[in-house]
mmCIF file of C-alpha atoms in Angstrom:
data_model
loop_
_atom_site.group_PDB
_atom_site.id
_atom_site.type_symbol
_atom_site.label_atom_id
_atom_site.label_comp_id
_atom_site.label_asym_id
_atom_site.label_seq_id
_atom_site.Cartn_x
_atom_site.Cartn_y
_atom_site.Cartn_z
ATOM 1 C CA MET A 357 0.030 -0.111 -0.177
ATOM 2 C CA THR A 358 1.266 3.286 -0.669
ATOM 3 C CA GLY A 359 1.270 5.936 1.846
ATOM 4 C CA PRO A 360 -0.928 8.821 2.230
ATOM 5 C CA SER A 361 -0.315 11.422 -0.629
ATOM 6 C CA LYS A 362 0.855 14.882 0.381
ATOM 7 C CA LYS A 363 -1.135 17.705 -0.942
ATOM 8 C CA LYS A 364 1.001 20.429 -2.857
ATOM 9 C CA THR A 365 0.361 23.850 -1.459
ATOM 10 C CA ALA A 366 -0.699 26.076 -4.266
ATOM 11 C CA THR A 367 1.457 29.013 -4.745
ATOM 12 C CA PRO A 368 -0.769 32.139 -4.209
ATOM 13 C CA PRO A 369 -0.996 34.293 -7.194
ATOM 14 C CA ARG A 370 0.994 37.728 -6.914
ATOM 15 C CA SER A 371 -0.909 40.852 -6.972
ATOM 16 C CA VAL A 372 -0.096 44.676 -7.280
ATOM 17 C CA ASP A 373 -2.031 47.074 -5.129
ATOM 18 C CA LEU A 374 -4.448 48.451 -7.185
ATOM 19 C CA ARG A 375 -3.385 52.182 -6.130
ATOM 20 C CA CYS A 376 -0.050 51.579 -7.960
ATOM 21 C CA PHE A 377 -1.795 51.777 -11.152
ATOM 22 C CA ALA A 378 -2.587 55.509 -10.394
ATOM 23 C CA ILE A 379 1.287 55.766 -11.588
ATOM 24 C CA VAL A 380 -0.164 55.850 -15.047
ATOM 25 C CA LEU A 381 -1.313 59.553 -14.048
ATOM 26 C CA MET A 382 2.249 60.659 -14.124
ATOM 27 C CA PRO A 383 2.786 60.132 -17.906
ATOM 28 C CA VAL A 384 -0.728 61.375 -18.501
ATOM 29 C CA LEU A 385 0.381 64.621 -16.722
ATOM 30 C CA ILE A 386 3.301 64.692 -18.963
ATOM 31 C CA PHE A 387 1.381 64.311 -22.128
ATOM 32 C CA LEU A 388 -1.140 66.999 -21.256
ATOM 33 C CA THR A 389 1.569 69.377 -20.519
ATOM 34 C CA HIS A 390 2.933 68.405 -23.849
ATOM 35 C CA LYS A 391 -0.435 69.128 -25.544
ATOM 36 C CA PHE A 392 -0.814 72.546 -23.515
ATOM 37 C CA ILE A 393 3.050 73.831 -24.637
ATOM 38 C CA GLY A 394 2.088 72.742 -28.273
ATOM 39 C CA THR A 395 -1.201 74.480 -28.275
ATOM 40 C CA HIS A 396 -0.358 77.748 -26.433
ATOM 41 C CA LEU A 397 3.502 78.274 -26.515
ATOM 42 C CA MET A 398 4.635 76.858 -29.887
ATOM 43 C CA PRO A 399 4.291 78.701 -33.011
ATOM 44 C CA ARG A 400 1.405 78.080 -35.197
ATOM 45 C CA ASP A 401 3.188 78.374 -38.657
ATOM 46 C CA LEU A 402 6.747 79.476 -39.096
ATOM 47 C CA GLY A 403 6.041 81.106 -42.469
ATOM 48 C CA VAL A 404 9.195 79.630 -43.864
ATOM 49 C CA SER A 405 8.977 80.119 -47.597
ATOM 50 C CA ASP A 406 9.306 77.130 -50.013
ATOM 51 C CA GLY A 407 11.825 79.438 -51.571
ATOM 52 C CA ILE A 408 14.627 77.995 -49.390
ATOM 53 C CA VAL A 409 13.996 74.638 -51.384
ATOM 54 C CA LYS A 410 16.573 73.978 -54.039
ATOM 55 C CA PRO A 411 15.028 73.552 -57.670
ATOM 56 C CA GLY A 412 15.806 70.252 -59.339
ATOM 57 C CA GLN A 413 17.255 67.115 -57.899
ATOM 58 C CA ASP A 414 13.813 65.784 -57.022
ATOM 59 C CA TRP A 415 15.359 62.490 -56.402
ATOM 60 C CA LEU A 416 16.636 63.734 -52.994
ATOM 61 C CA GLU A 417 13.302 63.651 -51.497
ATOM 62 C CA ALA A 418 13.778 59.673 -51.522
ATOM 63 C CA ALA A 419 16.602 60.146 -48.821
ATOM 64 C CA GLY A 420 14.352 61.574 -46.345
ATOM 65 C CA ARG A 421 11.702 58.860 -47.350
ATOM 66 C CA TYR A 422 14.062 55.995 -46.870
ATOM 67 C CA ARG A 423 14.972 57.059 -43.352
ATOM 68 C CA PHE A 424 11.571 57.550 -42.575
ATOM 69 C CA LEU A 425 10.167 54.424 -43.584
ATOM 70 C CA ALA A 426 13.178 52.517 -41.820
ATOM 71 C CA ALA A 427 13.005 54.254 -38.671
ATOM 72 C CA SER A 428 8.756 53.716 -38.969
ATOM 73 C CA TRP A 429 9.700 49.993 -39.563
ATOM 74 C CA LEU A 430 12.008 49.687 -36.593
ATOM 75 C CA PHE A 431 9.678 51.390 -34.142
ATOM 76 C CA GLY A 432 6.707 49.294 -35.200
ATOM 77 C CA ALA A 433 8.600 46.213 -34.816
ATOM 78 C CA LEU A 434 9.801 47.139 -31.278
ATOM 79 C CA SER A 435 6.171 48.174 -30.270
ATOM 80 C CA VAL A 436 5.105 44.886 -31.152
ATOM 81 C CA LEU A 437 7.956 43.273 -29.164
ATOM 82 C CA ALA A 438 6.949 45.359 -25.985
ATOM 83 C CA ALA A 439 3.427 44.185 -26.442
ATOM 84 C CA ALA A 440 4.335 40.462 -26.885
ATOM 85 C CA MET A 441 6.527 40.906 -23.549
ATOM 86 C CA LEU A 442 3.547 42.353 -21.716
ATOM 87 C CA GLY A 443 1.237 39.495 -22.824
ATOM 88 C CA MET A 444 3.855 36.821 -21.397
ATOM 89 C CA THR A 445 3.680 38.908 -18.180
ATOM 90 C CA LEU A 446 -0.076 38.850 -18.058
ATOM 91 C CA LEU A 447 -0.021 35.144 -18.618
ATOM 92 C CA ARG A 448 2.002 34.545 -15.554
ATOM 93 C CA PRO A 449 -0.191 33.727 -12.174
ATOM 94 C CA LEU A 450 -1.677 37.067 -11.227
ATOM 95 C CA ALA A 451 -4.688 37.911 -9.015
ATOM 96 C CA PRO A 452 -7.681 38.541 -11.208
ATOM 97 C CA ALA A 453 -7.998 42.310 -10.069
ATOM 98 C CA THR A 454 -4.384 42.862 -10.941
ATOM 99 C CA ARG A 455 -4.673 41.195 -14.419
ATOM 100 C CA ILE A 456 -8.036 43.369 -14.935
ATOM 101 C CA ALA A 457 -6.358 46.578 -13.937
ATOM 102 C CA ALA A 458 -3.383 46.035 -16.021
ATOM 103 C CA ILE A 459 -5.393 45.439 -19.108
ATOM 104 C CA LEU A 460 -7.487 48.333 -18.471
ATOM 105 C CA THR A 461 -4.398 50.563 -17.882
ATOM 106 C CA PHE A 462 -2.799 49.316 -21.092
ATOM 107 C CA LEU A 463 -6.118 50.117 -23.012
ATOM 108 C CA PHE A 464 -6.314 53.474 -21.623
ATOM 109 C CA VAL A 465 -2.840 54.596 -22.900
ATOM 110 C CA VAL A 466 -3.320 52.982 -25.971
ATOM 111 C CA LEU A 467 -6.630 55.150 -26.598
ATOM 112 C CA LEU A 468 -4.842 58.268 -25.264
ATOM 113 C CA ALA A 469 -1.941 57.817 -27.827
ATOM 114 C CA ALA A 470 -4.303 56.980 -30.759
ATOM 115 C CA LEU A 471 -6.833 60.167 -30.118
ATOM 116 C CA PRO A 472 -4.932 62.426 -32.696
ATOM 117 C CA THR A 473 -5.559 59.631 -35.375
ATOM 118 C CA LEU A 474 -9.284 58.818 -34.232
ATOM 119 C CA ARG A 475 -9.948 62.735 -34.058
ATOM 120 C CA ASP A 476 -8.530 63.534 -37.661
ATOM 121 C CA PHE A 477 -9.934 60.402 -39.083
ATOM 122 C CA GLY A 478 -11.434 61.057 -42.521
ATOM 123 C CA ASP A 479 -10.380 64.886 -42.404
ATOM 124 C CA ALA A 480 -8.320 65.424 -45.328
ATOM 125 C CA GLY A 481 -7.844 69.012 -44.635
ATOM 126 C CA GLY A 482 -6.276 68.192 -41.142
ATOM 127 C CA SER A 483 -3.289 69.447 -39.787
ATOM 128 C CA LEU A 484 0.135 67.401 -40.083
ATOM 129 C CA VAL A 485 3.261 67.032 -37.703
ATOM 130 C CA TYR A 486 5.077 69.087 -39.647
ATOM 131 C CA ASP A 487 3.033 72.209 -39.884
ATOM 132 C CA ARG A 488 4.961 74.082 -37.174
ATOM 133 C CA LEU A 489 8.247 73.560 -38.979
ATOM 134 C CA GLY A 490 7.498 75.297 -42.122
ATOM 135 C CA LYS A 491 4.335 73.819 -43.931
ATOM 136 C CA ASP A 492 5.320 75.105 -47.301
ATOM 137 C CA VAL A 493 8.723 73.704 -47.200
ATOM 138 C CA PHE A 494 7.638 70.259 -46.160
ATOM 139 C CA GLU A 495 4.961 70.174 -48.959
ATOM 140 C CA ASN A 496 7.172 71.385 -51.525
ATOM 141 C CA VAL A 497 9.828 68.524 -50.733
ATOM 142 C CA LEU A 498 7.279 65.729 -50.250
ATOM 143 C CA SER A 499 5.144 66.679 -53.368
ATOM 144 C CA ARG A 500 8.323 65.912 -55.418
ATOM 145 C CA GLY A 501 8.046 62.303 -54.716
ATOM 146 C CA THR A 502 6.236 59.685 -56.347
ATOM 147 C CA LEU A 503 4.306 56.529 -55.377
ATOM 148 C CA LYS A 504 3.845 53.546 -57.324
ATOM 149 C CA GLY A 505 0.414 53.125 -58.711
ATOM 150 C CA CYS A 506 -0.456 56.920 -58.016
ATOM 151 C CA ALA A 507 -0.916 58.047 -61.461
ATOM 152 C CA HIS A 508 -3.942 60.126 -60.799
ATOM 153 C CA ALA A 509 -5.422 61.722 -57.476
ATOM 154 C CA ALA A 510 -8.384 59.258 -57.357
ATOM 155 C CA ASP A 511 -5.982 56.219 -57.648
ATOM 156 C CA THR A 512 -5.565 54.282 -54.612
ATOM 157 C CA TRP A 513 -2.278 52.701 -53.131
ATOM 158 C CA LEU A 514 -2.106 49.908 -50.447
ATOM 159 C CA MET A 515 -3.419 52.162 -47.560
ATOM 160 C CA GLY A 516 -5.679 54.559 -49.200
ATOM 161 C CA THR A 517 -6.343 57.229 -51.977
ATOM 162 C CA CYS A 518 -3.433 58.809 -53.536
ATOM 163 C CA GLY A 519 -4.366 62.435 -53.529
ATOM 164 C CA ASP A 520 -2.803 65.147 -55.147
ATOM 165 C CA THR A 521 0.168 64.694 -53.551
ATOM 166 C CA PRO A 522 0.785 60.871 -52.895
ATOM 167 C CA VAL A 523 3.830 60.994 -50.650
ATOM 168 C CA ILE A 524 1.888 63.378 -48.395
ATOM 169 C CA SER A 525 -0.990 60.819 -48.263
ATOM 170 C CA MET A 526 1.451 58.223 -47.219
ATOM 171 C CA PHE A 527 2.981 60.222 -44.617
ATOM 172 C CA ALA A 528 -0.120 60.983 -42.899
ATOM 173 C CA VAL A 529 -1.343 57.369 -43.022
ATOM 174 C CA VAL A 530 2.261 56.039 -41.525
ATOM 175 C CA VAL A 531 2.004 58.768 -39.051
ATOM 176 C CA ASP A 532 -1.398 57.846 -37.987
ATOM 177 C CA MET A 533 -0.284 54.107 -37.655
ATOM 178 C CA MET A 534 2.883 55.219 -35.730
ATOM 179 C CA ASN A 535 0.542 56.716 -33.102
ATOM 180 C CA ILE A 536 -1.114 53.518 -32.551
ATOM 181 C CA PHE A 537 2.227 51.531 -32.364
ATOM 182 C CA ALA A 538 3.391 54.458 -29.757
ATOM 183 C CA GLY A 539 0.415 53.513 -27.849
ATOM 184 C CA LEU A 540 1.186 49.875 -27.946
ATOM 185 C CA ALA A 541 4.897 50.473 -27.075
ATOM 186 C CA LEU A 542 4.137 52.934 -24.105
ATOM 187 C CA GLY A 543 1.174 51.220 -22.497
ATOM 188 C CA SER A 544 3.188 47.965 -22.604
ATOM 189 C CA ILE A 545 6.446 49.363 -20.809
ATOM 190 C CA ILE A 546 4.147 51.328 -18.297
ATOM 191 C CA VAL A 547 2.073 48.593 -17.301
ATOM 192 C CA GLY A 548 4.941 46.132 -17.292
ATOM 193 C CA MET A 549 6.831 48.687 -15.051
ATOM 194 C CA ILE A 550 3.860 48.967 -12.625
ATOM 195 C CA LEU A 551 3.710 45.210 -12.529
ATOM 196 C CA CYS A 552 7.311 44.942 -11.185
ATOM 197 C CA LEU A 553 5.420 46.142 -8.022
ATOM 198 C CA ASN A 554 3.599 42.577 -7.715
ATOM 199 C CA ASP A 555 3.732 41.088 -4.075
ATOM 200 C CA ARG A 556 2.699 38.036 -2.644
ATOM 201 C CA ASP A 557 0.911 37.258 0.809
ATOM 202 C CA THR A 558 3.904 35.841 2.888
ATOM 203 C CA ARG A 559 5.683 36.848 5.963
ATOM 204 C CA ASP A 560 8.728 34.835 5.321
ATOM 205 C CA ILE A 561 11.596 37.478 5.149
ATOM 206 C CA GLU A 562 13.916 35.339 2.864
ATOM 207 C CA GLU A 563 11.066 34.889 0.499
ATOM 208 C CA GLU A 564 10.099 38.282 0.450
ATOM 209 C CA ALA A 565 13.840 39.234 -0.291
ATOM 210 C CA ALA A 566 13.874 36.667 -3.296
ATOM 211 C CA LEU A 567 10.530 38.127 -4.714
ATOM 212 C CA LEU A 568 12.061 41.873 -4.207
ATOM 213 C CA ALA A 569 15.191 40.694 -5.865
ATOM 214 C CA GLU A 570 13.151 39.349 -8.862
ATOM 215 C CA ASN A 571 11.123 42.481 -9.132
ATOM 216 C CA LEU A 572 14.319 44.600 -9.378
ATOM 217 C CA ARG A 573 15.526 42.430 -12.273
ATOM 218 C CA HIS A 574 12.293 42.918 -14.056
ATOM 219 C CA MET A 575 12.631 46.537 -13.405
ATOM 220 C CA ARG A 576 15.836 46.891 -14.974
ATOM 221 C CA GLN A 577 14.449 44.722 -17.885
ATOM 222 C CA GLN A 578 11.617 47.397 -18.332
ATOM 223 C CA LEU A 579 14.054 50.040 -18.127
ATOM 224 C CA TYR A 580 16.358 48.786 -20.855
ATOM 225 C CA LEU A 581 13.090 48.269 -22.936
ATOM 226 C CA SER A 582 12.146 51.748 -22.161
ATOM 227 C CA GLY A 583 15.580 52.989 -23.458
ATOM 228 C CA LEU A 584 14.979 51.106 -26.724
ATOM 229 C CA VAL A 585 11.552 52.619 -27.191
ATOM 230 C CA LEU A 586 12.959 56.107 -26.405
ATOM 231 C CA SER A 587 15.850 55.776 -28.882
ATOM 232 C CA PHE A 588 13.899 54.232 -31.656
ATOM 233 C CA GLY A 589 11.237 56.946 -30.990
ATOM 234 C CA MET A 590 13.715 59.549 -31.412
ATOM 235 C CA LEU A 591 14.948 57.898 -34.548
ATOM 236 C CA TYR A 592 11.299 58.009 -36.009
ATOM 237 C CA ALA A 593 10.697 61.593 -34.893
ATOM 238 C CA ALA A 594 14.019 62.885 -36.344
ATOM 239 C CA SER A 595 13.465 61.067 -39.747
ATOM 240 C CA TRP A 596 10.621 63.191 -40.506
ATOM 241 C CA ILE A 597 11.931 66.165 -38.793
ATOM 242 C CA TYR A 598 15.067 66.247 -41.001
ATOM 243 C CA TRP A 599 13.149 64.821 -44.245
ATOM 244 C CA PRO A 600 13.295 68.201 -46.151
ATOM 245 C CA LEU A 601 16.925 69.092 -45.317
ATOM 246 C CA PRO A 602 18.676 67.409 -48.279
ATOM 247 C CA LEU A 603 16.801 69.866 -50.776
ATOM 248 C CA ILE A 604 17.441 73.209 -48.398
ATOM 249 C CA ALA A 605 19.577 75.740 -50.287
ATOM 250 C CA ASP A 606 23.129 75.756 -49.066
ATOM 251 C CA ALA A 607 22.757 79.234 -48.154
ATOM 252 C CA GLU A 608 19.698 78.762 -45.722
ATOM 253 C CA ARG A 609 20.624 75.321 -44.659
ATOM 254 C CA SER A 610 22.339 76.260 -41.379
ATOM 255 C CA ALA A 611 19.476 78.555 -40.346
ATOM 256 C CA TYR A 612 16.821 75.867 -41.093
ATOM 257 C CA SER A 613 18.871 73.275 -39.570
ATOM 258 C CA ALA A 614 18.902 75.237 -36.369
ATOM 259 C CA VAL A 615 15.133 75.035 -36.118
ATOM 260 C CA LEU A 616 14.998 71.407 -36.817
ATOM 261 C CA LEU A 617 17.617 70.813 -34.281
ATOM 262 C CA SER A 618 15.571 72.697 -31.756
ATOM 263 C CA ALA A 619 12.531 70.524 -32.647
ATOM 264 C CA SER A 620 14.419 67.534 -32.146
ATOM 265 C CA LEU A 621 15.397 68.507 -28.555
ATOM 266 C CA TYR A 622 12.086 69.449 -27.486
ATOM 267 C CA THR A 623 10.987 66.050 -28.808
ATOM 268 C CA GLY A 624 13.781 64.294 -27.178
ATOM 269 C CA THR A 625 13.117 66.013 -23.755
ATOM 270 C CA TYR A 626 9.384 65.116 -23.902
ATOM 271 C CA PHE A 627 10.107 61.513 -24.616
ATOM 272 C CA SER A 628 12.498 61.531 -21.898
ATOM 273 C CA LEU A 629 10.380 63.089 -19.159
ATOM 274 C CA LEU A 630 7.828 60.552 -20.254
ATOM 275 C CA MET A 631 9.882 57.716 -19.520
ATOM 276 C CA LEU A 632 11.149 58.822 -16.131
ATOM 277 C CA SER A 633 7.631 59.859 -15.087
ATOM 278 C CA PHE A 634 6.722 56.075 -14.735
ATOM 279 C CA TYR A 635 10.164 54.486 -14.069
ATOM 280 C CA LEU A 636 10.957 56.783 -10.920
ATOM 281 C CA PRO A 637 7.716 56.232 -8.840
ATOM 282 C CA VAL A 638 8.303 52.456 -9.349
ATOM 283 C CA ALA A 639 12.128 52.603 -8.283
ATOM 284 C CA PHE A 640 11.164 54.711 -5.256
ATOM 285 C CA ILE A 641 8.445 52.371 -4.129
ATOM 286 C CA LEU A 642 10.789 49.334 -4.513
ATOM 287 C CA ASP A 643 13.556 51.077 -2.596
ATOM 288 C CA ALA A 644 10.887 51.845 0.152
ATOM 289 C CA ARG A 645 9.975 48.066 0.605
ATOM 290 C CA ILE A 646 13.700 46.956 0.256
ATOM 291 C CA LYS A 647 14.585 49.311 3.244
ATOM 292 C CA ARG A 648 11.350 48.076 5.402
ATOM 293 C CA LEU A 649 12.350 44.648 4.551
ATOM 294 C CA ALA A 650 16.018 45.158 5.632
ATOM 295 C CA SER A 651 14.811 46.650 8.966
ATOM 296 C CA ARG A 652 12.540 43.697 9.499
ATOM 297 C CA ALA A 653 15.399 41.372 8.911
ATOM 298 C CA ASP A 654 17.732 43.529 11.335
ATOM 299 C CA HIS A 655 15.224 43.133 14.074
ATOM 300 C CA ALA A 656 14.958 39.540 13.266
ATOM 301 C CA GLU A 657 18.672 39.581 13.966
ATOM 302 C CA LEU A 658 19.063 38.009 10.559
ATOM 303 C CA THR A 659 21.640 40.515 9.269
ATOM 304 C CA GLY A 660 23.917 40.316 12.186
ATOM 305 C CA GLU A 661 25.480 43.689 13.408
ATOM 306 C CA PRO A 662 24.284 46.774 11.917
ATOM 307 C CA PRO A 663 27.365 47.124 9.411
ATOM 308 C CA ASP A 664 26.214 43.761 8.023
ATOM 309 C CA SER A 665 22.845 44.888 7.026
ATOM 310 C CA GLN A 666 24.294 46.230 3.523
ATOM 311 C CA SER A 667 26.077 42.718 3.027
ATOM 312 C CA TRP A 668 22.640 41.006 3.792
ATOM 313 C CA ARG A 669 20.864 43.127 1.312
ATOM 314 C CA SER A 670 23.994 42.737 -1.038
ATOM 315 C CA GLU A 671 24.007 38.817 -0.821
ATOM 316 C CA ARG A 672 19.984 39.113 -2.114
ATOM 317 C CA GLY A 673 20.572 41.330 -4.814
ATOM 318 C CA LEU A 674 18.940 44.169 -2.916
ATOM 319 C CA LYS A 675 22.146 46.463 -2.735
ATOM 320 C CA GLU A 676 20.742 49.053 -5.148
ATOM 321 C CA GLY A 677 19.277 52.297 -3.784
ATOM 322 C CA VAL A 678 17.814 55.662 -4.846
ATOM 323 C CA ALA A 679 21.079 56.971 -6.263
ATOM 324 C CA GLU A 680 21.665 54.183 -8.520
ATOM 325 C CA TYR A 681 17.817 54.125 -9.829
ATOM 326 C CA LEU A 682 18.418 57.831 -10.776
ATOM 327 C CA ARG A 683 21.728 57.209 -12.400
ATOM 328 C CA ALA A 684 20.496 54.201 -14.438
ATOM 329 C CA GLY A 685 17.156 56.502 -15.405
ATOM 330 C CA PHE A 686 19.286 59.311 -16.665
ATOM 331 C CA ALA A 687 22.064 57.506 -18.163
ATOM 332 C CA LEU A 688 19.476 56.181 -20.693
ATOM 333 C CA THR A 689 17.813 59.484 -21.419
ATOM 334 C CA SER A 690 21.345 61.840 -21.235
ATOM 335 C CA PRO A 691 22.817 60.640 -24.299
ATOM 336 C CA ILE A 692 20.039 61.527 -26.432
ATOM 337 C CA LEU A 693 19.433 65.135 -25.020
ATOM 338 C CA ALA A 694 23.060 65.707 -24.811
ATOM 339 C CA ALA A 695 23.313 64.571 -28.673
ATOM 340 C CA PHE A 696 20.655 67.379 -29.686
ATOM 341 C CA ALA A 697 21.610 69.935 -27.262
ATOM 342 C CA GLY A 698 25.306 69.678 -28.384
ATOM 343 C CA GLY A 699 24.146 70.290 -32.179
ATOM 344 C CA ILE A 700 24.627 66.786 -33.252
ATOM 345 C CA SER A 701 21.953 65.769 -35.844
ATOM 346 C CA PRO A 702 22.523 61.927 -36.542
ATOM 347 C CA LEU A 703 20.077 62.211 -39.724
ATOM 348 C CA ALA A 704 21.053 65.770 -41.109
ATOM 349 C CA LEU A 705 23.224 65.643 -44.007
#
């Protein structure tokens, strides 16, 4: 006869305090501030004459288009990767309330990012992102390009009607698509970062330490993914910002480049603040939990003498502190800001 079987204790699912999902309000605040600046503090139209565009050499338009399509492709692929990684995280054992809150937060961010596309859907005369950088200049340059299958305005291409200027129609469609991909990427990394605050109902100090160490590793993974999204997002933004530059007359190129460079710096600042707005709160919350756990371990005489408290944390992968979190966050954003602030334009000719 076999002995009585032992029941395996089911591991309780991890959960995140639902109040932590309020962290999403920080990037929303950055987004609303960006919209306020764009509406009230940015110039409506620079009034740059398309006379600064060189005649002839229409084929140079393709230089900007190649960069734009390559950057869009890269950013779209990275957005799908970020969404797939979030999907894998949501498939892990999670409390139902946590999973529902994560999905709703993700959908909220995607919808917020897609609002410009939804608002302008079907509005052929709507504004485009380049309007504040010299609308006449951009439209002069983009109108020189051709699109396969677009011999007449009423013809259709892969994603819609060709219009009078097929490349501008293509540009508008791709930008709309990238708004949705940006929502996918941003929603995925924000929710993925918040899920790094997951906890389990246990009072075992060593088990809590192992869980916190795992959360720190996931937070660093999300930070690196955020850095990729930031870099590829800037590559995408700079690709359309610098699209007309090859066709700008030599006498005006330096002056016009200064405007484009400033626009890139502003965009990089916005993206960087957006990333830090959800990373830093998560880092500070985890740091507070680590300190509380170390204090409990010290009172339980698990860390030895006070000088050994740091050793106890280090042995369990919990040695990082606020200074390290700040350094890691700004280390990802500073190269992009320094590049544009220093006048280095990676896509300019």
